[in-house]
XYZ file of C-alpha atoms in Angstrom:
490
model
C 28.060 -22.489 11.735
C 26.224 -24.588 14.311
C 23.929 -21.480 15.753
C 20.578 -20.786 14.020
C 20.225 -18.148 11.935
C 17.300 -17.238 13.542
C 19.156 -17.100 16.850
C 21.703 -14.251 14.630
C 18.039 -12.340 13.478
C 17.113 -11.922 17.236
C 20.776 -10.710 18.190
C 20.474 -8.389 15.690
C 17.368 -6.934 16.726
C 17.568 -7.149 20.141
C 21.045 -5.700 19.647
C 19.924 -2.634 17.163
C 20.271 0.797 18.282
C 16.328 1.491 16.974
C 15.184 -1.078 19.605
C 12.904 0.569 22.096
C 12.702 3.462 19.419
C 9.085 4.781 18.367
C 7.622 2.686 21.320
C 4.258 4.721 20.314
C 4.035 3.221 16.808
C 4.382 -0.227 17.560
C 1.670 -0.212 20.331
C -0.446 1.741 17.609
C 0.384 -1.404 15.143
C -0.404 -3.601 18.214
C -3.895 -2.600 18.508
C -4.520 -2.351 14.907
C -3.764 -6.130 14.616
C -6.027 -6.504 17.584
C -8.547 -4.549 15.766
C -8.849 -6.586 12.546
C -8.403 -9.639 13.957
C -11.445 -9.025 16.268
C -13.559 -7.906 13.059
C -12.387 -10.989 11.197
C -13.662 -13.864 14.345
C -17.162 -11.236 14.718
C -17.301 -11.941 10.941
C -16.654 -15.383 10.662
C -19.031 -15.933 13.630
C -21.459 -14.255 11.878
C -21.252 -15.581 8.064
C -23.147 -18.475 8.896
C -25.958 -16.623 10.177
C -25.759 -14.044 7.109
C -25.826 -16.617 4.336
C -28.977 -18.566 5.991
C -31.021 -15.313 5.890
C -29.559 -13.871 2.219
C -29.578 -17.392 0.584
C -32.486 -19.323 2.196
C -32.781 -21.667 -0.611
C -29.377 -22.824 -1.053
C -26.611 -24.360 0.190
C -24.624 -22.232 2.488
C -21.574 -24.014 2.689
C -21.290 -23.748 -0.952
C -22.139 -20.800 -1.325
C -19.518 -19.632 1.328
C -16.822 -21.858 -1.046
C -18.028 -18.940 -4.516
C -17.224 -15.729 -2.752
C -13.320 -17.561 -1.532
C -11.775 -16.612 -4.625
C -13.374 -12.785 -4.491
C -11.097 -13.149 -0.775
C -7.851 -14.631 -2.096
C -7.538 -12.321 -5.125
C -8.236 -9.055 -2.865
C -5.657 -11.003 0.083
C -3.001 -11.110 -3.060
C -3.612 -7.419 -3.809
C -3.370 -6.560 -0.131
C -0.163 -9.032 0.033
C 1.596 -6.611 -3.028
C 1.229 -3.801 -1.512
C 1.891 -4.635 2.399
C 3.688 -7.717 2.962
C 7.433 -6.911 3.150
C 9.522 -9.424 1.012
C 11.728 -11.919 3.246
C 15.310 -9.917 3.256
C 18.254 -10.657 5.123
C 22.142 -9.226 5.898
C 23.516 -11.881 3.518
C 26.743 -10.562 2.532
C 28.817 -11.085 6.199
C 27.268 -14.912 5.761
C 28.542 -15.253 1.717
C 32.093 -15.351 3.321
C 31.670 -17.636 6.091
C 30.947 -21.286 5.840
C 27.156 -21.118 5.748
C 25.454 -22.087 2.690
C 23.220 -20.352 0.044
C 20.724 -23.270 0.300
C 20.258 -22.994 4.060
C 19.889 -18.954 4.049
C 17.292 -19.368 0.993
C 15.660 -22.041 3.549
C 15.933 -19.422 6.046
C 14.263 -16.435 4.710
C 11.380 -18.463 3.036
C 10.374 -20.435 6.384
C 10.964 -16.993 8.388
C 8.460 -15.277 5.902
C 5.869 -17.722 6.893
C 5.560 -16.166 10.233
C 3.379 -12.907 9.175
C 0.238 -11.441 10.368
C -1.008 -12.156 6.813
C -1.075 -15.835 7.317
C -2.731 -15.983 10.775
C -5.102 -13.585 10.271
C -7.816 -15.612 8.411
C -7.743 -18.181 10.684
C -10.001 -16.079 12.638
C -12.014 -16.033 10.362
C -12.043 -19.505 8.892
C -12.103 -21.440 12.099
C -15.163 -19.955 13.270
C -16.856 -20.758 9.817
C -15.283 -24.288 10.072
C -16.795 -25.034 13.295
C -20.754 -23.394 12.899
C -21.427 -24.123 8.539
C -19.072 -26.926 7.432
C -18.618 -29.002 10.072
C -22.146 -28.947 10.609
C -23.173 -30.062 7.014
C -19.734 -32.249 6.405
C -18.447 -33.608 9.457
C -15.465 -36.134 9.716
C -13.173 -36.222 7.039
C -14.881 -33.738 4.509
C -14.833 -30.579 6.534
C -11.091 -31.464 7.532
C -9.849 -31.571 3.689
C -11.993 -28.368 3.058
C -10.225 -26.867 5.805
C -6.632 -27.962 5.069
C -7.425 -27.097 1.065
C -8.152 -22.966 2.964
C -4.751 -23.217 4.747
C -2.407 -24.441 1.747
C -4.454 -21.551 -0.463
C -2.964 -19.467 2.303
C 0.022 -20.396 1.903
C -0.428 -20.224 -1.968
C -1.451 -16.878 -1.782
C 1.630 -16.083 0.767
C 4.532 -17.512 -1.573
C 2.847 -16.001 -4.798
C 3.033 -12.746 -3.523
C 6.297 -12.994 -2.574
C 7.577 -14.039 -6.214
C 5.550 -11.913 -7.997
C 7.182 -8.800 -5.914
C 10.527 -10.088 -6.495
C 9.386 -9.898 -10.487
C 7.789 -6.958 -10.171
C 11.219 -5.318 -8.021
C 13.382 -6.384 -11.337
C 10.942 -5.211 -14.205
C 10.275 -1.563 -14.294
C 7.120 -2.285 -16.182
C 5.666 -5.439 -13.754
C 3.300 -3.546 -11.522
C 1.435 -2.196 -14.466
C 0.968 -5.564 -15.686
C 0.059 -6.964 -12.535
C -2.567 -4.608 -11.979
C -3.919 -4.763 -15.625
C -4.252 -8.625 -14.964
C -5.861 -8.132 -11.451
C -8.076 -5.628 -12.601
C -9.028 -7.816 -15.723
C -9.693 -11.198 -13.966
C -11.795 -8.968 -11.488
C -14.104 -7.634 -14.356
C -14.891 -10.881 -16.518
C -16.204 -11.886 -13.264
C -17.762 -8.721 -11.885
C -19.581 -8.501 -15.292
C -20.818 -12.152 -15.659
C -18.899 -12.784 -18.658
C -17.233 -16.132 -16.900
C -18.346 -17.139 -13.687
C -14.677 -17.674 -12.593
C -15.796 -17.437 -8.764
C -18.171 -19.803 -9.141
C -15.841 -22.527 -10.619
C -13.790 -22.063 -7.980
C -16.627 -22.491 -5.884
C -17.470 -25.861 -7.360
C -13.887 -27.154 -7.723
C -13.840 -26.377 -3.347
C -17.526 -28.273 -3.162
C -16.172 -31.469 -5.590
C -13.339 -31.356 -2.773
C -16.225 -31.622 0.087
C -17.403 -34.998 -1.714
C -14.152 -35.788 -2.413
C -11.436 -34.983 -0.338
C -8.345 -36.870 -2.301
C -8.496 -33.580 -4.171
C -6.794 -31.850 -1.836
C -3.404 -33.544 -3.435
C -4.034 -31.092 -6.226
C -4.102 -28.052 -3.916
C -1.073 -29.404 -1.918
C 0.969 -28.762 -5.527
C 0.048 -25.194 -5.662
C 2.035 -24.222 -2.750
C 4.888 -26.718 -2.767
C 5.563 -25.848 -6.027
C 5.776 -22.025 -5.366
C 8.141 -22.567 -2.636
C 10.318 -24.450 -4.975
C 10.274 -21.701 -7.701
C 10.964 -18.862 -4.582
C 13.688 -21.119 -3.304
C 15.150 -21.380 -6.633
C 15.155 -18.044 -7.422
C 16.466 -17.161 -3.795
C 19.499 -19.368 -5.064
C 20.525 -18.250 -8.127
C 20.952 -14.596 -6.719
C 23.029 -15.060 -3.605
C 25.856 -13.899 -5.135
C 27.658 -10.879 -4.272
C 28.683 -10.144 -7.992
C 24.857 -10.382 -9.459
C 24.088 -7.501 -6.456
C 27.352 -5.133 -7.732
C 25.517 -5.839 -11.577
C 22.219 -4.847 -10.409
C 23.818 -1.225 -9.221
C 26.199 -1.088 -12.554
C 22.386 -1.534 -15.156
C 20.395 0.401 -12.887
C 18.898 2.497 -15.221
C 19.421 6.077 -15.490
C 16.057 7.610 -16.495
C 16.725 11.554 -18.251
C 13.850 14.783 -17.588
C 16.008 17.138 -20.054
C 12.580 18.068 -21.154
C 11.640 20.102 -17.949
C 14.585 22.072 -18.255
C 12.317 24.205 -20.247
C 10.382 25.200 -17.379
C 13.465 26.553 -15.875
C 14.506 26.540 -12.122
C 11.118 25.059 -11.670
C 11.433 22.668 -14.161
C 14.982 21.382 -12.214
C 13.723 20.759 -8.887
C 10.349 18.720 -10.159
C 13.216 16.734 -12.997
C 15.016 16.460 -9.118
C 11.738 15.303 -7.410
C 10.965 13.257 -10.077
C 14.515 11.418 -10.139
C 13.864 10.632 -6.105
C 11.074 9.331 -6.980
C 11.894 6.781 -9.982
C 15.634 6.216 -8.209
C 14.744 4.736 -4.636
C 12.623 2.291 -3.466
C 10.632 3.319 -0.802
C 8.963 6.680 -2.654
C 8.893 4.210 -6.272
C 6.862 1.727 -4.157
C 4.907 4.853 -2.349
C 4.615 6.199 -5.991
C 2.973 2.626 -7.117
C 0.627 2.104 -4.454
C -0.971 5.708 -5.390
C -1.542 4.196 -8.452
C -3.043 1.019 -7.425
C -5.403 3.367 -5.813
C -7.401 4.212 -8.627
C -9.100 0.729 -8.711
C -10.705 1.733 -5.054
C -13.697 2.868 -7.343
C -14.641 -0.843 -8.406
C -15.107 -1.450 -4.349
C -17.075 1.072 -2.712
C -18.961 2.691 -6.075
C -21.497 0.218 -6.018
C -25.233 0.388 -6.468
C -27.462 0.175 -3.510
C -30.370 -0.159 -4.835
C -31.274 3.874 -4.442
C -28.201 4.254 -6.128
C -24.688 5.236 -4.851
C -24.955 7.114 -1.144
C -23.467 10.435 -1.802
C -21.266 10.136 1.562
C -19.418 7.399 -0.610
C -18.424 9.262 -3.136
C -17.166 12.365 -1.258
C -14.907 9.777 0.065
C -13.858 7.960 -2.987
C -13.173 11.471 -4.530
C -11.420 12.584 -1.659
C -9.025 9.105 -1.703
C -8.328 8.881 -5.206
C -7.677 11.911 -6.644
C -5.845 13.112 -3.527
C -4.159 10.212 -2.704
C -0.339 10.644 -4.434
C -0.482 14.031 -2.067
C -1.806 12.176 1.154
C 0.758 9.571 1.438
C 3.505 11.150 -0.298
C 3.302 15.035 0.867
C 3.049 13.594 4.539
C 7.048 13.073 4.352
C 7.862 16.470 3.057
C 10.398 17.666 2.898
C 11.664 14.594 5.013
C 12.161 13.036 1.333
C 15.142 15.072 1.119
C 17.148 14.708 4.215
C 20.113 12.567 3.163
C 21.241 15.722 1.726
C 18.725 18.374 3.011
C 21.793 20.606 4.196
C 23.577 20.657 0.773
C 20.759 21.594 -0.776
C 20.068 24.346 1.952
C 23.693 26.055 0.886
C 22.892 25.564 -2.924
C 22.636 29.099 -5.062
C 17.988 28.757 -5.252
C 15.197 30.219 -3.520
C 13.324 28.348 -1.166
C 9.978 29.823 -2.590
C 10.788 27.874 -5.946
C 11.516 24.659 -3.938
C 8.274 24.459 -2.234
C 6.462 25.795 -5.644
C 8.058 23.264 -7.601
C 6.893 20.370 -5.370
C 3.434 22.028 -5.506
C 3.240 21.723 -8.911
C 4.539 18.265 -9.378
C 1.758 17.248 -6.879
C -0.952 19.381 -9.064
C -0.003 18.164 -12.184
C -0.410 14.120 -10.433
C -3.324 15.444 -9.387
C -4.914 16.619 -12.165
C -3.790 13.517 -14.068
C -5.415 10.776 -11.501
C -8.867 13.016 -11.756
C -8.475 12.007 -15.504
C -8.465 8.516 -14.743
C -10.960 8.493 -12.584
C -13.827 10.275 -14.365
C -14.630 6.883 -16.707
C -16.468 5.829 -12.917
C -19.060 8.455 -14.689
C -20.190 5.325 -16.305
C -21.137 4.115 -12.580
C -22.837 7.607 -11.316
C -22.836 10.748 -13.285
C -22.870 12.321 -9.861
C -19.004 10.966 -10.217
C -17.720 14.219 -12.189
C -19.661 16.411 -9.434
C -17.786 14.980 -6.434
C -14.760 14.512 -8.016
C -14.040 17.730 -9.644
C -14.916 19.400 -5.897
C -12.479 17.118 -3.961
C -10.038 18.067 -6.586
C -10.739 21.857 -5.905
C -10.735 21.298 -2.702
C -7.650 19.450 -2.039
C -5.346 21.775 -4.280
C -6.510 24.445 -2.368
C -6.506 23.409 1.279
C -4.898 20.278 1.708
C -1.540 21.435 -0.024
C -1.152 24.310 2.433
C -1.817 21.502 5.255
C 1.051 19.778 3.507
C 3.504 22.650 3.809
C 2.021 23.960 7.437
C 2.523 20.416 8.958
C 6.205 20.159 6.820
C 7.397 22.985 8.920
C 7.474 20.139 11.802
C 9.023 17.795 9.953
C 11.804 16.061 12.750
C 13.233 12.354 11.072
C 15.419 11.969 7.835
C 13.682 8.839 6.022
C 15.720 6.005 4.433
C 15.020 6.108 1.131
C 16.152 2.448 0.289
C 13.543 1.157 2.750
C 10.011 -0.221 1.734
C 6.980 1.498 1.887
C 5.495 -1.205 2.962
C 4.329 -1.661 6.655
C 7.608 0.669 6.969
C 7.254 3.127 9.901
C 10.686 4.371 9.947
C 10.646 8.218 9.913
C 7.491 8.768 11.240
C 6.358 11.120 13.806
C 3.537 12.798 14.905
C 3.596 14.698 12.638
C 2.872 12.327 9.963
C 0.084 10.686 11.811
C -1.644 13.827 12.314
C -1.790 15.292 8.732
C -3.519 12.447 8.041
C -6.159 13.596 10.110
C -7.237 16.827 9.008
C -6.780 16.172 5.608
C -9.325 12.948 5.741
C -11.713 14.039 8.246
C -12.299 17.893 7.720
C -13.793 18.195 4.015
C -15.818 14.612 5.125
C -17.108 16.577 8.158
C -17.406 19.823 6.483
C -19.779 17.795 3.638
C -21.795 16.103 6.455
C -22.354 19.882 8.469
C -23.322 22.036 4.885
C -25.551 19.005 4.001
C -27.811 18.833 6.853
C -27.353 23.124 6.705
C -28.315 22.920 2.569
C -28.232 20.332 0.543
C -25.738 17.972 -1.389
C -25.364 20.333 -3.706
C -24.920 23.378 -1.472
C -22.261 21.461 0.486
C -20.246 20.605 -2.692
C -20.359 24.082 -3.675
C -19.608 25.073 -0.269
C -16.713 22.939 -0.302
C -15.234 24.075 -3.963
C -15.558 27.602 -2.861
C -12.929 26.877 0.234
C -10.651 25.326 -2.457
C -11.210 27.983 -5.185
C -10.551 30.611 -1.837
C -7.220 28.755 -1.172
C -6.173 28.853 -4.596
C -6.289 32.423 -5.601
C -4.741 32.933 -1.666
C -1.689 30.882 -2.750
C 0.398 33.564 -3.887
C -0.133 35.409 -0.282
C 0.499 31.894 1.615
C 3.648 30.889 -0.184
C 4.993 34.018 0.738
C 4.399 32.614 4.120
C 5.468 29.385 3.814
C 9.007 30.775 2.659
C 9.576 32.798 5.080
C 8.690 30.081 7.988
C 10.663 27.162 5.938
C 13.808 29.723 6.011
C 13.432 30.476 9.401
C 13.089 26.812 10.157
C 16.065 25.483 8.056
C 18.652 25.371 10.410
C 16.253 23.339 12.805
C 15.262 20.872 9.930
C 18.920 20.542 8.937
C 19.741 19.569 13.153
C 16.764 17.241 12.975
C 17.728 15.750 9.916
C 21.270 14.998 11.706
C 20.198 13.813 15.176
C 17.646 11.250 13.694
């Protein structure tokens, strides 16, 4: 096996039958690359000028080095929920004369090359070049640049373990995000100036830049652990275990709801069984820490435009980027189910509810940000309204279009497979319109008026719901034969 393996990775692309498939969404992805790595070299050309007028007094290089940490840990949480873990074909290679070492090798230097890891560069050189050269030529500002680049790579191999951790323990995203959110609030509440140490432990580097030997171990050693892990489970007979304990989770309990009560238990087992709507599933959840970003005092308190929008994105958000791939979710065996002895109106009823009841339980969650704004409970209970009222319907209008069967053993993650315009458009309306609508009744009333304004729509689309789901059936029957044929061809 003289070949690369990378030369094999670019036969198999180049050789793939999805090649030159969904053209449109990778020129979208294009430009959206384009776009933040434009807004990171505008900010990092930019910091130095930002810290001289904010912190007059005081050194802006170190000051620069305390808000580092505040970048890595929100590049980690970013990393969980984006980066795609380094995978590979390696069954045809277990049988050939190729070598678990070298494919673990493989995967981990392949992962390297990600957008992840070269976007802050354009942010970093910029800074280099205008603050800390400036203050530290020679020597200094080169270790203090190197120390940024391994804490990249840090940052890029921790990621990739603690995914592989979290992938084999049902109850590791939980704790990740308990951890996360825990670190985040000693510091965000002054109770240990963690941000600062690391600050000081990067501006000791500056004066001394032999320390960056003790950075260097950070990533070296996380490679080592990934590559050892990598190791010990290329083996075909560890992969046929992992299928016979997969774990076989039981929702008897709705059986007392009856038919309804079997298609959410079914919903509920698609969910918890395959990857890419358990990882969809997660990321909703992850979701609910968006408060602790944008609900932040501004002096006059927080703008009310922010909190329309932080309503709006976490209460609504397990609908948003799950209901977009309805009924898509079910296509592997969307025409079985089609011929099954059930009515269609207790299908789409039952997935309504599901996403109510998710709903309803992610407003609970979020109302402690009432500690933040009381205006919280105001904005939130409208969007909540709002959303089971007239987004919902969106979800089932736009479903009716639904044209690509979805793997369901894919990642969620940067995963575009199965989407269409359709999916990119129901985005739209259900985003912009109630922001918009807010915006319009404010300038008409007030902030109140246009909440109001806003829950009556909702409370109009509820008590309609019996009248559109009559609808709905009718058009998803009429449409079934289509959705089975698009299901097929895709």
């Amino acid at each position: 096996m003289k070949r690369s393996l990378f030369y094999f990775t670019w036969k198999e692309v180049s050789r793939s039958s999805h090649l030159g498939k969904s053209i449109s969404t990778k020129i979208i992805l294009g430009f959206i690359a384009l776009y933040f790595a434009a807004n990171f070299l505008v900010m990092g050309m930019f910091i130095p000028q930002i810290l001289a007028n904010k912190f007059p007094n005081e050194n802006p290089v170190s000051k620069f080095n305390s808000f580092l940490l505040i970048y890595f840990g929100f590049d980690l949480l970013i990393r969980e929920m984006l980066q795609n873990l380094p995978t590979i074909s390696f069954k045809p290679l277990i049988i050939l004369n190729v070598k678990r070492e070298r494919i673990a090798r493989y995967l981990l230097l392949r992962s390297v090359f990600h957008f992840f890891n070269f976007l802050p560069y354009f942010l970093l050189i910029p800074v280099c070049f205008s603050l800390t050269f400036v203050h530290y030529p020679g020597l200094p500002g080169i270790a203090w640049l190197l120390s940024l680049i391994l804490l990249i790579f840090t940052n890029h191999f921790l990621s990739i373990y603690l995914k592989w951790w979290i992938n084999s323990n049902s109850f590791g995203f939980y704790v990740f995000i308990g951890l996360f959110a825990t670190i985040y609030a000693i510091d965000y509440f002054n109770i240990v100036d963690i941000a600062g140490a690391f600050g000081s432990f990067l501006d000791t580097l500056l004066l001394h830049p032999t320390w960056i030997l003790a950075i260097l171990v950070l990533p070296v050693s996380l490679y080592v652990l990934n590559y050892n892990y990598l190791r010990s489970k290329l083996y075909l007979n560890l992969i046929e275990k992992q299928h016979k304990n997969a774990k076989i989770r039981d929702y008897g309990w709705l059986s007392r709801f009856g038919e309804y009560g079997k298609f959410i238990s079914l919903e509920m087992r698609l969910i918890w069984r395959n990857k890419r709507p358990r990882s969809q599933f997660l990321m909703t959840i992850a979701f609910l820490l968006y408060g602790l970003l944008i609900y932040k005092d501004t002096g006059s308190g927080i703008p009310d435009f922010i909190l329309i929008i932080g309503g709006l994105m976490m209460v609504s958000i397990f609908s948003i980027s799950y209901g977009q791939f309805f009924p898509a979710w079910h296509s592997n065996y969307f025409s079985m189910l089609m011929v099954q002895n059930f009515r269609m109106k207790q299908f789409l009823q039952s997935f309504y509810f599901l996403n109510l009841a998710v709903c309803l339980i992610y407003y609970l969650l979020t109302l402690p940000y009432v500690l933040l704004d009381d205006r919280v409970i105001y904005y939130h209970t409208t969007m909540l309204i709002y959303h089971i009222g007239i987004n919902m319907n969106l979800i089932f209008l736009f479903g009716r279009g639904s044209s690509r069967a979805l793997d369901l053993g894919g990642s969620s993650m940067f995963n575009y497979q199965g989407m269409g315009a359709t999916q990119w458009l129901i985005a739209l309306p259900m985003m912009l319109v109630p922001v918009l609508l807010y915006i319009l009744f404010k300038l008409i009333l007030n902030p109140m008026g246009a909440l109001l304004v806003l829950a009556g729509l909702g409370l109009t689309g509820i008590l309609a719901q019996p009248y559109l789901f009559q609808y709905f059936t009718k058009e998803y029957l009429k449409r079934k034969h289509q959705l089975i044929k698009n299901y097929k061809n895709s």
